[in-house]
Coordinates of N, CA, C and O in Angstrom, one line a residue:
M1 N 10.1 23.6 -1.6 CA 10.0 22.9 -2.8 C 10.2 23.8 -4.0 O 9.6 24.9 -4.0
V2 N 10.9 23.4 -5.0 CA 11.1 24.1 -6.2 C 10.1 23.6 -7.2 O 9.9 22.5 -7.4
T3 N 9.3 24.6 -7.7 CA 8.3 24.2 -8.7 C 8.8 24.4 -10.1 O 9.2 25.5 -10.5
T4 N 8.9 23.3 -10.9 CA 9.4 23.4 -12.2 C 8.2 23.3 -13.2 O 7.1 23.0 -12.8
R5 N 8.5 23.7 -14.4 CA 7.4 23.6 -15.4 C 6.9 22.2 -15.5 O 5.7 22.0 -15.7
A6 N 7.8 21.2 -15.5 CA 7.3 19.8 -15.6 C 6.4 19.4 -14.4 O 5.4 18.7 -14.6
L7 N 6.7 19.9 -13.2 CA 5.9 19.6 -12.0 C 4.5 20.3 -12.2 O 3.5 19.7 -11.8
L8 N 4.5 21.5 -12.7 CA 3.2 22.2 -12.9 C 2.4 21.5 -13.9 O 1.1 21.4 -13.7
I9 N 3.0 21.0 -14.9 CA 2.2 20.2 -16.0 C 1.7 18.9 -15.3 O 0.5 18.6 -15.5
A10 N 2.5 18.2 -14.6 CA 2.1 17.0 -14.0 C 1.0 17.3 -13.0 O 0.0 16.5 -12.9
R11 N 1.1 18.3 -12.2 CA 0.0 18.7 -11.3 C -1.3 18.9 -12.0 O -2.4 18.4 -11.5
G12 N -1.3 19.7 -13.1 CA -2.5 19.9 -13.8 C -3.1 18.7 -14.4 O -4.3 18.5 -14.3
N13 N -2.3 17.8 -14.9 CA -2.7 16.6 -15.5 C -3.3 15.6 -14.4 O -4.4 15.0 -14.6
I14 N -2.6 15.6 -13.2 CA -3.1 14.7 -12.2 C -4.4 15.3 -11.6 O -5.4 14.5 -11.4
C15 N -4.5 16.6 -11.4 CA -5.8 17.2 -10.9 C -6.9 16.9 -11.9 O -8.0 16.6 -11.4
D16 N -6.7 17.0 -13.1 CA -7.7 16.8 -14.1 C -8.2 15.3 -14.1 O -9.4 15.0 -14.2
T17 N -7.2 14.4 -14.0 CA -7.5 13.0 -13.9 C -8.3 12.6 -12.7 O -9.2 11.8 -12.8
V18 N -7.9 13.1 -11.5 CA -8.6 12.8 -10.3 C -10.0 13.4 -10.4 O -10.9 12.7 -9.9
A19 N -10.2 14.6 -10.9 CA -11.5 15.2 -11.0 C -12.5 14.3 -11.8 O -13.7 14.3 -11.4
V20 N -12.0 13.6 -12.8 CA -13.0 12.7 -13.5 C -12.8 11.3 -13.1 O -13.4 10.4 -13.8
R21 N -12.1 11.0 -12.0 CA -12.0 9.7 -11.4 C -11.5 8.7 -12.5 O -12.0 7.6 -12.7
A22 N -10.4 9.1 -13.2 CA -9.8 8.2 -14.2 C -8.4 7.7 -13.8 O -8.0 8.0 -12.7
M23 N -7.8 7.0 -14.7 CA -6.4 6.6 -14.5 C -5.5 7.2 -15.5 O -6.0 7.6 -16.6
M24 N -4.3 7.4 -15.1 CA -3.3 8.0 -16.1 C -2.0 7.3 -15.8 O -1.7 6.6 -14.8
C25 N -1.1 7.5 -16.8 CA 0.3 6.9 -16.7 C 1.3 8.1 -16.8 O 1.2 8.9 -17.7
I26 N 2.2 8.1 -15.9 CA 3.3 9.1 -16.0 C 4.5 8.3 -16.5 O 4.9 7.3 -15.9
H27 N 5.1 8.7 -17.6 CA 6.2 8.0 -18.1 C 7.4 9.0 -18.5 O 7.2 10.2 -18.6
G28 N 8.5 8.4 -18.5 CA 9.7 9.2 -18.9 C 11.0 8.4 -18.5 O 10.9 7.3 -17.9
G29 N 12.1 9.0 -18.8 CA 13.3 8.3 -18.5 C 13.6 8.2 -17.0 O 13.0 8.9 -16.2
A30 N 14.6 7.3 -16.7 CA 15.0 7.1 -15.3 C 15.6 8.4 -14.8 O 16.4 9.1 -15.4
G31 N 15.3 8.7 -13.5 CA 15.9 9.8 -12.8 C 15.3 11.1 -13.0 O 15.8 12.2 -12.6
F32 N 14.1 11.2 -13.6 CA 13.4 12.4 -13.9 C 12.4 12.8 -12.8 O 11.8 13.9 -12.8
G33 N 12.3 12.0 -11.7 CA 11.5 12.3 -10.6 C 10.0 12.1 -10.7 O 9.2 12.8 -10.1
K34 N 9.6 11.1 -11.5 CA 8.2 10.7 -11.7 C 7.5 10.4 -10.4 O 6.5 11.1 -10.1
P35 N 8.0 9.5 -9.6 CA 7.3 9.2 -8.3 C 7.3 10.5 -7.4 O 6.2 10.7 -6.7
L36 N 8.3 11.2 -7.3 CA 8.3 12.5 -6.5 C 7.2 13.4 -7.0 O 6.5 14.0 -6.2
A37 N 7.1 13.6 -8.3 CA 6.1 14.6 -8.8 C 4.7 14.1 -8.4 O 3.9 14.9 -8.0
V38 N 4.5 12.8 -8.6 CA 3.1 12.3 -8.3 C 2.8 12.4 -6.8 O 1.8 12.9 -6.4
N39 N 3.8 12.1 -6.0 CA 3.6 12.1 -4.5 C 3.4 13.6 -4.1 O 2.5 13.9 -3.2
I40 N 4.1 14.5 -4.6 CA 4.0 15.9 -4.3 C 2.6 16.4 -4.7 O 1.9 17.1 -3.9
C41 N 2.2 16.1 -5.9 CA 0.9 16.6 -6.4 C -0.2 16.0 -5.6 O -1.2 16.7 -5.3
L42 N -0.2 14.7 -5.3 CA -1.3 14.1 -4.6 C -1.3 14.5 -3.1 O -2.3 14.5 -2.5
A43 N -0.1 14.8 -2.5 CA -0.1 15.3 -1.1 C -0.8 16.5 -0.9 O -1.3 16.8 0.2
T44 N -1.0 17.3 -1.9 CA -1.8 18.6 -1.8 C -3.3 18.4 -1.9 O -4.0 19.3 -1.6
R45 N -3.7 17.2 -2.2 CA -5.1 16.9 -2.3 C -5.5 16.0 -1.2 O -4.9 14.9 -1.0
S46 N -6.5 16.4 -0.4 CA -6.9 15.5 0.7 C -7.7 14.3 0.2 O -8.5 14.4 -0.7
G47 N -7.5 13.2 0.9 CA -8.2 12.0 0.6 C -7.7 11.3 -0.7 O -8.3 10.3 -1.1
V48 N -6.6 11.7 -1.2 CA -6.1 11.0 -2.4 C -4.7 10.6 -2.1 O -3.9 11.3 -1.5
S49 N -4.4 9.3 -2.4 CA -3.0 8.8 -2.2 C -2.6 8.0 -3.4 O -3.4 7.6 -4.2
A50 N -1.3 7.8 -3.5 CA -0.7 7.0 -4.5 C 0.1 5.8 -3.9 O 0.4 5.8 -2.8
F51 N 0.2 4.8 -4.7 CA 1.1 3.7 -4.3 C 2.1 3.4 -5.4 O 1.8 3.7 -6.5
S52 N 3.2 2.9 -5.0 CA 4.2 2.5 -6.0 C 4.9 1.2 -5.6 O 4.8 0.8 -4.5
H53 N 5.4 0.6 -6.6 CA 6.1 -0.7 -6.3 C 7.6 -0.6 -6.5 O 8.1 0.1 -7.2

């Protein structure tokens, strides 16, 4: 896996959000890998999963 600055920022934000048991929104243009970033970040945390439609 290649770690980009955007992925590191997303990981930090997701970890902070999960820690306080809150919700967040990841937004951006099409094709930027939002679902991939969320799934990668959550896969590193046990007991946490994401769903998408």
